[in-house]
Amino acid sequence: MTPRESEIIGLVKREVKPALGCTEPIAVALAAAKAVEILTEQCPDCRTPDWRMTTCFGILVQVSGNMLKNGMGVGIPGTGMVGLQIAAALGVVCGKSSYGLEVLHEVGKDAVNRAKELVNSGKVKVSHTETGHKLYAKVTVAAGQGHSSSAVIEDDHDNIVETSFDGNILQCGATTAGDTSSEHRNTLDYKLTLKEIYYFARTVAYDDIKFILESRDLNLKLSHEGLSGDYGLKVGKTVFSEKYREVFGSDFMSYAMALTAAASDARMAGCTLPAMSNSGSGNQGITVTMPVIAYAIKYGVSDEQLARALILSHLTAIHIKGYLGKLSALCGCVIASTGAACGITYLRGGNYHQVCAAVKNMIGNITGMVCDGAKVGCAMKVASGVASSIQSAVLAMEGICISEHDGIIEKDIEKTIQNLGRIGSVGMQSADSMILDIMVCK
């Protein structure tokens, strides 16, 4: 493996990881878990085996607008409840920061009941704060002994940048939960291009990337759960139903839409199975993988070819997301389904120019889809993104590409991607503020 290949694989492993529950409330739970672990370490009275379950707490959650927007209406695993309050309470009661984005891995009935008690007693407060970071969460936990601790997460969902005990700073500087040696780098620092991504996916040794097949295993299991249960709006289950076969058909597009939306249905409704996330988003991880996995299942693709397609899909989404930031007013399924379009194009034998065409077709199609918070309705947006990704890939394979004279499309693929990033990160800021105002005033 060359040093550059190792660097790119390191980026994939940093941005593609299991996450249990929607990552905004999970980031709050992670900060809460870290804060209460500090209490355990620093306060002798907080070391009894059951003190988390019995001690009276006060929990203050301070989050950025985008975190608030994405945490208000999404299901929290195992609780039947939505919102940041129950997420923070669970983080305090049963969270383990060493699990990272799977911080609630050990959630159980007793922990849920205790967390609900904390919420119902008014001991969990959530407030909106602005720090200049779109992704920001600070959780302060007060123990009954008069001590308090806090943990701050910024920019990445598992990026703990500060901890304190009784007002004294213990840690200042970025560390990834569960990996104190990690170096925090911006995605753009890797200076990727779509061309490099395409050729990397084609030529890197299979043994070096076959770990990415865990994306298939986790997300396909989540998809099957969504198809078998009655989660959320049941978008995937409805598309897959025999009852509506005359509407949706039984072709590859309907199959891919059903598998992908079903995974989103389950996840957004609080399913206790993890998703393989991409760029800090479980829904993005689902959308970037499941259409490609559906193609592999439908047409008997080998594990190696699937792994290469998934690497292309994941890396394309990571690359585009670098220009947007982890949270924005632009729905993440736009970026994720663009990655999926590349993966499908690759599996259909597409070359680099056809992959570029697929990206341009996507950007010329569903750019502008807004994010109005994480919720069960996201599955409908996911389904729309999947349909667009397949349409874009098929057109690209036919040599059809949106012209550089149209809209925000340029001849250069990197400039086109940058245009999308500017629209989502700068151009839609007013829309972002308006969406949040509407949501908090309902």
Tab-separated table of C-alpha atoms in Angstrom:
chain	number	residue	atom	x	y	z
A	1	MET	CA	0.000	0.000	0.000
A	2	THR	CA	1.367	3.411	-0.959
A	3	PRO	CA	1.397	6.288	1.552
A	4	ARG	CA	-1.362	8.053	-0.418
A	5	GLU	CA	-3.525	4.925	-0.461
A	6	SER	CA	-3.013	4.590	3.278
A	7	GLU	CA	-4.011	8.223	3.748
A	8	ILE	CA	-7.223	7.809	1.736
A	9	ILE	CA	-8.148	4.595	3.547
A	10	GLY	CA	-7.574	6.431	6.818
A	11	LEU	CA	-10.063	9.084	5.680
A	12	VAL	CA	-12.639	6.425	4.816
A	13	LYS	CA	-12.257	4.773	8.209
A	14	ARG	CA	-12.610	8.143	9.924
A	15	GLU	CA	-15.776	9.099	8.074
A	16	VAL	CA	-17.439	5.691	7.695
A	17	LYS	CA	-18.280	4.180	11.058
A	18	PRO	CA	-21.199	2.516	12.872
A	19	ALA	CA	-23.720	4.837	14.527
A	20	LEU	CA	-26.648	3.833	16.712
A	21	GLY	CA	-29.435	6.367	16.268
A	22	CYS	CA	-29.543	9.750	14.568
A	23	THR	CA	-26.104	11.288	14.994
A	24	GLU	CA	-27.177	14.706	16.302
A	25	PRO	CA	-28.930	13.404	19.440
A	26	ILE	CA	-26.256	10.710	19.642
A	27	ALA	CA	-23.568	13.421	19.754
A	28	VAL	CA	-25.452	14.947	22.695
A	29	ALA	CA	-25.620	11.529	24.375
A	30	LEU	CA	-21.893	11.113	23.763
A	31	ALA	CA	-21.094	14.462	25.396
A	32	ALA	CA	-23.352	13.555	28.314
A	33	ALA	CA	-21.661	10.181	28.740
A	34	LYS	CA	-18.222	11.790	28.697
A	35	ALA	CA	-19.296	14.400	31.255
A	36	VAL	CA	-20.648	11.793	33.669
A	37	GLU	CA	-17.505	9.658	33.243
A	38	ILE	CA	-15.485	12.683	34.382
A	39	LEU	CA	-17.635	12.865	37.493
A	40	THR	CA	-16.901	9.188	38.135
A	41	GLU	CA	-13.180	9.797	37.773
A	42	GLN	CA	-12.962	13.032	39.751
A	43	CYS	CA	-15.591	12.649	42.473
A	44	PRO	CA	-15.158	9.817	45.061
A	45	ASP	CA	-18.868	9.950	45.934
A	46	CYS	CA	-19.746	9.138	42.300
A	47	ARG	CA	-18.091	5.728	42.166
A	48	THR	CA	-20.711	3.378	43.564
A	49	PRO	CA	-21.890	0.794	41.034
A	50	ASP	CA	-25.416	2.163	40.699
A	51	TRP	CA	-24.898	5.879	41.255
A	52	ARG	CA	-25.814	6.772	37.666
A	53	MET	CA	-29.196	5.160	38.185
A	54	THR	CA	-29.968	6.656	41.597
A	55	THR	CA	-28.256	10.026	42.002
A	56	CYS	CA	-30.216	13.227	41.333
A	57	PHE	CA	-28.789	15.024	38.328
A	58	GLY	CA	-29.211	18.319	36.630
A	59	ILE	CA	-28.395	18.098	32.932
A	60	LEU	CA	-27.918	21.236	30.803
A	61	VAL	CA	-27.665	20.756	27.037
A	62	GLN	CA	-26.500	23.687	24.890
A	63	VAL	CA	-26.554	23.142	21.124
A	64	SER	CA	-26.203	25.014	17.853
A	65	GLY	CA	-29.223	25.686	15.673
A	66	ASN	CA	-28.476	22.861	13.262
A	67	MET	CA	-28.079	20.396	16.121
A	68	LEU	CA	-31.369	21.560	17.585
A	69	LYS	CA	-33.089	21.236	14.205
A	70	ASN	CA	-31.856	17.686	13.668
A	71	GLY	CA	-32.543	16.565	17.226
A	72	MET	CA	-36.098	17.741	17.774
A	73	GLY	CA	-38.170	15.132	16.002
A	74	VAL	CA	-36.110	11.996	15.541
A	75	GLY	CA	-36.614	8.737	17.425
A	76	ILE	CA	-34.097	7.782	20.112
A	77	PRO	CA	-33.200	4.059	20.088
A	78	GLY	CA	-35.154	1.865	22.469
A	79	THR	CA	-37.241	4.652	24.040
A	80	GLY	CA	-40.275	5.314	21.862
A	81	MET	CA	-39.455	8.996	22.392
A	82	VAL	CA	-37.940	11.791	20.330
A	83	GLY	CA	-35.625	14.669	21.100
A	84	LEU	CA	-32.411	15.799	22.720
A	85	GLN	CA	-33.684	15.601	26.301
A	86	ILE	CA	-34.113	11.835	26.363
A	87	ALA	CA	-30.861	11.397	24.404
A	88	ALA	CA	-28.912	13.396	26.988
A	89	ALA	CA	-30.569	11.551	29.869
A	90	LEU	CA	-29.710	8.168	28.349
A	91	GLY	CA	-26.124	9.294	27.813
A	92	VAL	CA	-25.900	10.073	31.518
A	93	VAL	CA	-27.597	6.881	32.691
A	94	CYS	CA	-26.034	4.222	30.463
A	95	GLY	CA	-23.752	5.839	27.871
A	96	LYS	CA	-20.127	4.836	27.336
A	97	SER	CA	-17.983	7.309	25.418
A	98	SER	CA	-15.577	4.555	24.361
A	99	TYR	CA	-18.309	3.300	22.022
A	100	GLY	CA	-18.204	6.580	20.071
A	101	LEU	CA	-21.306	6.976	17.919
A	102	GLU	CA	-22.628	3.734	19.390
A	103	VAL	CA	-22.575	5.367	22.828
A	104	LEU	CA	-26.027	3.943	23.652
A	105	HIS	CA	-25.024	0.386	22.777
A	106	GLU	CA	-25.905	-0.849	26.288
A	107	VAL	CA	-29.314	0.811	26.495
A	108	GLY	CA	-31.849	-1.348	28.333
A	109	LYS	CA	-35.265	-1.151	29.970
A	110	ASP	CA	-34.001	0.019	33.381
A	111	ALA	CA	-31.841	2.715	31.800
A	112	VAL	CA	-34.744	3.925	29.639
A	113	ASN	CA	-37.038	4.116	32.663
A	114	ARG	CA	-34.460	6.073	34.668
A	115	ALA	CA	-33.804	8.418	31.750
A	116	LYS	CA	-37.535	9.047	31.379
A	117	GLU	CA	-37.706	9.875	35.098
A	118	LEU	CA	-34.995	12.494	34.646
A	119	VAL	CA	-36.819	14.051	31.707
A	120	ASN	CA	-40.248	13.969	33.360
A	121	SER	CA	-38.888	15.550	36.548
A	122	GLY	CA	-37.614	18.537	34.585
A	123	LYS	CA	-33.949	17.870	35.320
A	124	VAL	CA	-32.906	18.007	31.648
A	125	LYS	CA	-32.770	21.452	30.054
A	126	VAL	CA	-32.030	22.134	26.384
A	127	SER	CA	-31.084	25.558	25.086
A	128	HIS	CA	-30.001	27.050	21.760
A	129	THR	CA	-26.586	28.697	21.630
A	130	GLU	CA	-24.475	30.055	18.791
A	131	THR	CA	-20.702	29.686	18.825
A	132	GLY	CA	-19.884	29.928	15.119
A	133	HIS	CA	-19.918	26.139	14.774
A	134	LYS	CA	-22.849	24.563	12.968
A	135	LEU	CA	-22.172	21.336	14.834
A	136	TYR	CA	-21.838	22.182	18.520
A	137	ALA	CA	-23.019	20.521	21.720
A	138	LYS	CA	-22.056	21.173	25.323
A	139	VAL	CA	-23.499	19.016	28.062
A	140	THR	CA	-23.045	19.938	31.724
A	141	VAL	CA	-23.959	17.353	34.351
A	142	ALA	CA	-24.449	18.255	38.028
A	143	ALA	CA	-24.230	15.543	40.678
A	144	GLY	CA	-26.074	15.605	43.969
A	145	GLN	CA	-22.767	16.156	45.812
A	146	GLY	CA	-22.431	19.682	44.430
A	147	HIS	CA	-19.930	18.768	41.720
A	148	SER	CA	-20.380	19.288	37.992
A	149	SER	CA	-18.609	18.371	34.787
A	150	SER	CA	-18.995	19.158	31.116
A	151	ALA	CA	-17.972	17.969	27.669
A	152	VAL	CA	-18.024	19.892	24.391
A	153	ILE	CA	-18.333	18.433	20.882
A	154	GLU	CA	-17.582	20.542	17.794
A	155	ASP	CA	-17.503	20.078	14.003
A	156	ASP	CA	-17.635	16.254	14.014
A	157	HIS	CA	-20.224	14.233	15.893
A	158	ASP	CA	-17.614	12.403	17.972
A	159	ASN	CA	-15.035	15.198	18.183
A	160	ILE	CA	-14.721	16.068	21.883
A	161	VAL	CA	-12.796	19.341	22.083
A	162	GLU	CA	-13.114	20.268	25.757
A	163	THR	CA	-13.885	18.700	29.118
A	164	SER	CA	-14.070	20.243	32.573
A	165	PHE	CA	-14.701	19.418	36.249
A	166	ASP	CA	-16.049	21.983	38.697
A	167	GLY	CA	-15.247	24.733	36.215
A	168	ASN	CA	-11.613	23.668	35.696
A	169	ILE	CA	-10.603	22.721	32.151
A	170	LEU	CA	-9.268	19.171	31.956
A	171	GLN	CA	-8.880	18.807	28.211
A	172	CYS	CA	-8.711	21.432	25.511
A	173	GLY	CA	-8.146	20.211	21.976
A	174	ALA	CA	-9.830	17.819	19.584
A	175	THR	CA	-9.954	14.096	20.289
A	176	THR	CA	-12.181	11.531	18.656
A	177	ALA	CA	-14.184	9.582	21.216
A	178	GLY	CA	-12.489	6.259	21.861
A	179	ASP	CA	-9.297	7.321	20.024
A	180	THR	CA	-7.292	9.936	21.886
A	181	SER	CA	-4.427	9.709	19.394
A	182	SER	CA	-6.476	10.734	16.352
A	183	GLU	CA	-5.471	13.737	14.293
A	184	HIS	CA	-8.359	16.049	13.464
A	185	ARG	CA	-8.145	17.102	9.822
A	186	ASN	CA	-10.683	18.719	7.569
A	187	THR	CA	-11.764	16.598	4.619
A	188	LEU	CA	-10.576	19.282	2.191
A	189	ASP	CA	-7.066	18.964	3.639
A	190	TYR	CA	-6.799	15.647	1.807
A	191	LYS	CA	-7.086	17.488	-1.547
A	192	LEU	CA	-9.091	14.721	-3.174
A	193	THR	CA	-10.553	14.938	-6.654
A	194	LEU	CA	-13.228	12.774	-8.222
A	195	LYS	CA	-10.635	11.536	-10.721
A	196	GLU	CA	-8.323	10.317	-7.965
A	197	ILE	CA	-11.262	8.749	-6.127
A	198	TYR	CA	-12.358	6.863	-9.252
A	199	TYR	CA	-8.910	5.450	-10.009
A	200	PHE	CA	-8.244	4.665	-6.361
A	201	ALA	CA	-11.453	2.630	-6.180
A	202	ARG	CA	-10.475	0.730	-9.330
A	203	THR	CA	-6.830	-0.011	-8.501
A	204	VAL	CA	-6.368	-0.262	-4.732
A	205	ALA	CA	-5.745	-3.786	-3.487
A	206	TYR	CA	-8.984	-5.538	-2.576
A	207	ASP	CA	-7.568	-6.768	0.726
A	208	ASP	CA	-7.035	-3.160	1.749
A	209	ILE	CA	-10.670	-2.136	1.186
A	210	LYS	CA	-12.743	-5.230	1.876
A	211	PHE	CA	-13.483	-3.821	5.338
A	212	ILE	CA	-16.000	-1.571	3.577
A	213	LEU	CA	-18.291	-4.581	3.125
A	214	GLU	CA	-19.311	-4.070	6.742
A	215	SER	CA	-21.387	-1.228	5.258
A	216	ARG	CA	-23.398	-3.860	3.433
A	217	ASP	CA	-23.789	-6.095	6.455
A	218	LEU	CA	-24.958	-3.386	8.866
A	219	ASN	CA	-27.176	-1.399	6.525
A	220	LEU	CA	-28.759	-4.434	4.886
A	221	LYS	CA	-29.688	-5.782	8.326
A	222	LEU	CA	-31.262	-2.425	9.152
A	223	SER	CA	-33.109	-2.477	5.838
A	224	HIS	CA	-34.559	-5.924	6.493
A	225	GLU	CA	-35.704	-4.731	9.912
A	226	GLY	CA	-37.490	-1.810	8.261
A	227	LEU	CA	-39.184	-4.107	5.757
A	228	SER	CA	-40.357	-6.556	8.413
A	229	GLY	CA	-41.546	-4.027	11.007
A	230	ASP	CA	-43.897	-1.052	11.055
A	231	TYR	CA	-41.414	1.793	11.455
A	232	GLY	CA	-42.045	5.449	10.812
A	233	LEU	CA	-43.976	6.196	7.630
A	234	LYS	CA	-43.291	2.681	6.273
A	235	VAL	CA	-42.029	4.158	3.000
A	236	GLY	CA	-39.790	1.222	2.120
A	237	LYS	CA	-42.323	-1.373	3.202
A	238	THR	CA	-45.029	0.288	1.112
A	239	VAL	CA	-42.860	0.466	-2.006
A	240	PHE	CA	-41.974	-3.213	-1.507
A	241	SER	CA	-45.562	-4.313	-0.890
A	242	GLU	CA	-47.379	-6.651	-3.287
A	243	LYS	CA	-50.430	-4.434	-2.798
A	244	TYR	CA	-48.809	-1.594	-4.746
A	245	ARG	CA	-46.855	-3.673	-7.233
A	246	GLU	CA	-48.897	-2.202	-10.112
A	247	VAL	CA	-47.769	1.269	-8.975
A	248	PHE	CA	-44.096	0.702	-8.132
A	249	GLY	CA	-43.408	-2.413	-10.172
A	250	SER	CA	-40.803	-5.036	-9.328
A	251	ASP	CA	-37.795	-3.645	-11.181
A	252	PHE	CA	-34.407	-2.627	-9.856
A	253	MET	CA	-35.417	0.972	-9.154
A	254	SER	CA	-38.330	0.007	-6.914
A	255	TYR	CA	-36.172	-2.618	-5.190
A	256	ALA	CA	-33.413	-0.094	-4.479
A	257	MET	CA	-35.908	2.517	-3.283
A	258	ALA	CA	-37.567	-0.001	-0.965
A	259	LEU	CA	-34.348	-1.326	0.580
A	260	THR	CA	-32.911	2.140	1.132
A	261	ALA	CA	-36.069	3.805	2.449
A	262	ALA	CA	-36.806	0.865	4.758
A	263	ALA	CA	-33.439	1.276	6.474
A	264	SER	CA	-34.170	4.972	6.936
A	265	ASP	CA	-37.688	4.209	8.212
A	266	ALA	CA	-36.270	1.966	10.931
A	267	ARG	CA	-33.413	4.208	11.912
A	268	MET	CA	-35.397	7.433	12.169
A	269	ALA	CA	-38.117	5.741	14.225
A	270	GLY	CA	-35.677	4.632	16.942
A	271	CYS	CA	-34.627	1.125	15.880
A	272	THR	CA	-31.889	-0.271	18.137
A	273	LEU	CA	-29.764	-1.538	15.225
A	274	PRO	CA	-26.760	0.573	14.149
A	275	ALA	CA	-26.282	2.052	10.689
A	276	MET	CA	-22.959	2.439	8.933
A	277	SER	CA	-22.718	6.205	8.719
A	278	ASN	CA	-20.984	8.465	6.224
A	279	SER	CA	-19.617	11.898	7.201
A	280	GLY	CA	-21.379	11.735	10.534
A	281	SER	CA	-24.811	10.855	9.145
A	282	GLY	CA	-26.523	7.479	9.374
A	283	ASN	CA	-29.067	8.400	6.731
A	284	GLN	CA	-26.271	9.512	4.449
A	285	GLY	CA	-24.502	6.218	5.087
A	286	ILE	CA	-27.687	4.326	4.250
A	287	THR	CA	-28.338	6.307	1.077
A	288	VAL	CA	-24.772	6.129	-0.171
A	289	THR	CA	-24.677	2.334	0.168
A	290	MET	CA	-28.079	0.686	-0.177
A	291	PRO	CA	-28.790	1.469	-3.872
A	292	VAL	CA	-25.344	0.040	-4.716
A	293	ILE	CA	-25.955	-3.001	-2.502
A	294	ALA	CA	-29.393	-3.481	-4.084
A	295	TYR	CA	-27.741	-3.542	-7.524
A	296	ALA	CA	-25.191	-6.105	-6.330
A	297	ILE	CA	-27.943	-8.345	-4.952
A	298	LYS	CA	-30.164	-7.981	-7.995
A	299	TYR	CA	-27.444	-8.711	-10.539
A	300	GLY	CA	-25.055	-11.048	-8.675
A	301	VAL	CA	-22.057	-8.721	-8.306
A	302	SER	CA	-18.939	-10.157	-6.646
A	303	ASP	CA	-17.800	-8.965	-3.244
A	304	GLU	CA	-14.705	-7.362	-4.730
A	305	GLN	CA	-16.636	-5.341	-7.303
A	306	LEU	CA	-19.155	-4.326	-4.653
A	307	ALA	CA	-16.348	-3.225	-2.326
A	308	ARG	CA	-14.835	-1.074	-5.075
A	309	ALA	CA	-18.215	0.449	-5.894
A	310	LEU	CA	-18.862	1.186	-2.219
A	311	ILE	CA	-15.452	2.818	-1.825
A	312	LEU	CA	-16.238	5.017	-4.837
A	313	SER	CA	-19.672	5.853	-3.488
A	314	HIS	CA	-18.501	6.577	0.061
A	315	LEU	CA	-15.505	8.650	-1.005
A	316	THR	CA	-17.510	10.701	-3.495
A	317	ALA	CA	-19.979	11.637	-0.769
A	318	ILE	CA	-17.152	12.418	1.670
A	319	HIS	CA	-15.458	14.596	-0.949
A	320	ILE	CA	-18.598	16.581	-1.758
A	321	LYS	CA	-19.529	16.878	1.913
A	322	GLY	CA	-16.172	18.525	2.547
A	323	TYR	CA	-17.426	21.656	0.767
A	324	LEU	CA	-20.659	21.743	2.776
A	325	GLY	CA	-19.660	20.944	6.336
A	326	LYS	CA	-21.222	18.219	8.461
A	327	LEU	CA	-24.509	20.134	8.872
A	328	SER	CA	-26.164	22.473	6.384
A	329	ALA	CA	-29.510	23.523	4.964
A	330	LEU	CA	-29.009	21.094	2.077
A	331	CYS	CA	-30.440	17.626	2.656
A	332	GLY	CA	-27.670	15.073	3.032
A	333	CYS	CA	-29.426	12.606	0.748
A	334	VAL	CA	-28.517	14.880	-2.198
A	335	ILE	CA	-24.835	14.234	-1.546
A	336	ALA	CA	-25.281	10.599	-0.554
A	337	SER	CA	-27.397	9.675	-3.562
A	338	THR	CA	-24.813	11.372	-5.788
A	339	GLY	CA	-22.254	8.964	-4.369
A	340	ALA	CA	-24.652	6.087	-4.998
A	341	ALA	CA	-25.062	7.193	-8.623
A	342	CYS	CA	-21.297	6.862	-9.034
A	343	GLY	CA	-21.283	3.396	-7.479
A	344	ILE	CA	-24.092	2.203	-9.749
A	345	THR	CA	-22.389	3.680	-12.810
A	346	TYR	CA	-19.199	1.831	-11.902
A	347	LEU	CA	-21.033	-1.482	-11.484
A	348	ARG	CA	-22.636	-0.994	-14.898
A	349	GLY	CA	-19.170	-0.714	-16.437
A	350	GLY	CA	-18.951	3.062	-16.496
A	351	ASN	CA	-15.663	4.879	-17.055
A	352	TYR	CA	-14.431	8.030	-15.334
A	353	HIS	CA	-16.190	10.377	-17.773
A	354	GLN	CA	-19.480	8.549	-17.246
A	355	VAL	CA	-19.057	8.803	-13.467
A	356	CYS	CA	-18.542	12.557	-13.905
A	357	ALA	CA	-21.699	12.691	-16.014
A	358	ALA	CA	-23.638	10.899	-13.271
A	359	VAL	CA	-22.475	13.480	-10.725
A	360	LYS	CA	-23.434	16.376	-12.995
A	361	ASN	CA	-26.831	14.840	-13.692
A	362	MET	CA	-27.447	14.558	-9.953
A	363	ILE	CA	-26.302	18.081	-9.164
A	364	GLY	CA	-28.423	19.428	-11.999
A	365	ASN	CA	-31.454	17.561	-10.673
A	366	ILE	CA	-32.113	17.568	-6.913
A	367	THR	CA	-29.807	20.327	-5.659
A	368	GLY	CA	-31.899	22.552	-3.407
A	369	MET	CA	-33.674	19.840	-1.438
A	370	VAL	CA	-33.748	21.360	2.029
A	371	CYS	CA	-33.052	19.742	5.383
A	372	ASP	CA	-35.905	20.494	7.753
A	373	GLY	CA	-34.596	18.360	10.565
A	374	ALA	CA	-34.117	14.667	11.193
A	375	LYS	CA	-37.421	12.796	11.407
A	376	VAL	CA	-39.279	9.770	10.056
A	377	GLY	CA	-40.206	11.754	6.931
A	378	CYS	CA	-36.560	11.651	5.852
A	379	ALA	CA	-37.276	8.231	4.357
A	380	MET	CA	-39.362	9.901	1.646
A	381	LYS	CA	-36.451	12.162	0.692
A	382	VAL	CA	-34.153	9.153	0.703
A	383	ALA	CA	-36.470	7.336	-1.729
A	384	SER	CA	-36.494	10.365	-4.029
A	385	GLY	CA	-32.711	10.527	-3.929
A	386	VAL	CA	-32.412	6.855	-4.854
A	387	ALA	CA	-34.706	7.276	-7.866
A	388	SER	CA	-32.654	10.255	-9.010
A	389	SER	CA	-29.369	8.374	-8.574
A	390	ILE	CA	-30.505	5.504	-10.789
A	391	GLN	CA	-31.886	7.867	-13.408
A	392	SER	CA	-28.613	9.819	-13.413
A	393	ALA	CA	-26.492	6.675	-13.724
A	394	VAL	CA	-28.537	5.242	-16.600
A	395	LEU	CA	-28.435	8.532	-18.511
A	396	ALA	CA	-24.682	8.786	-17.930
A	397	MET	CA	-24.174	5.287	-19.353
A	398	GLU	CA	-26.092	6.416	-22.431
A	399	GLY	CA	-23.661	9.300	-22.853
A	400	ILE	CA	-26.233	11.838	-21.661
A	401	CYS	CA	-24.995	14.581	-19.366
A	402	ILE	CA	-26.438	17.934	-18.341
A	403	SER	CA	-24.681	20.640	-20.342
A	404	GLU	CA	-22.096	22.962	-18.833
A	405	HIS	CA	-24.296	25.802	-20.112
A	406	ASP	CA	-27.121	24.782	-17.778
A	407	GLY	CA	-27.546	26.204	-14.301
A	408	ILE	CA	-24.705	25.526	-11.862
A	409	ILE	CA	-23.065	22.825	-14.004
A	410	GLU	CA	-19.581	23.590	-15.295
A	411	LYS	CA	-17.283	21.750	-17.677
A	412	ASP	CA	-14.879	21.002	-14.823
A	413	ILE	CA	-16.342	18.450	-12.410
A	414	GLU	CA	-14.540	19.886	-9.385
A	415	LYS	CA	-15.929	23.366	-10.048
A	416	THR	CA	-19.391	21.825	-10.331
A	417	ILE	CA	-18.962	20.141	-6.950
A	418	GLN	CA	-17.686	23.388	-5.450
A	419	ASN	CA	-20.760	25.215	-6.800
A	420	LEU	CA	-22.976	22.734	-4.993
A	421	GLY	CA	-20.968	23.313	-1.837
A	422	ARG	CA	-21.328	27.082	-2.071
A	423	ILE	CA	-25.085	26.839	-2.505
A	424	GLY	CA	-25.493	24.525	0.476
A	425	SER	CA	-23.067	26.212	2.858
A	426	VAL	CA	-23.480	29.896	1.940
A	427	GLY	CA	-26.441	30.417	-0.369
A	428	MET	CA	-28.949	28.564	1.798
A	429	GLN	CA	-28.035	30.090	5.172
A	430	SER	CA	-31.168	32.239	5.239
A	431	ALA	CA	-33.292	29.196	4.441
A	432	ASP	CA	-31.590	27.347	7.293
A	433	SER	CA	-32.471	30.088	9.778
A	434	MET	CA	-36.039	30.300	8.511
A	435	ILE	CA	-36.530	26.530	8.793
A	436	LEU	CA	-35.325	26.564	12.385
A	437	ASP	CA	-37.579	29.508	13.238
A	438	ILE	CA	-40.589	27.670	11.820
A	439	MET	CA	-39.737	24.480	13.698
A	440	VAL	CA	-39.222	26.025	17.131
A	441	CYS	CA	-42.312	28.222	16.881
A	442	LYS	CA	-44.787	25.428	16.072
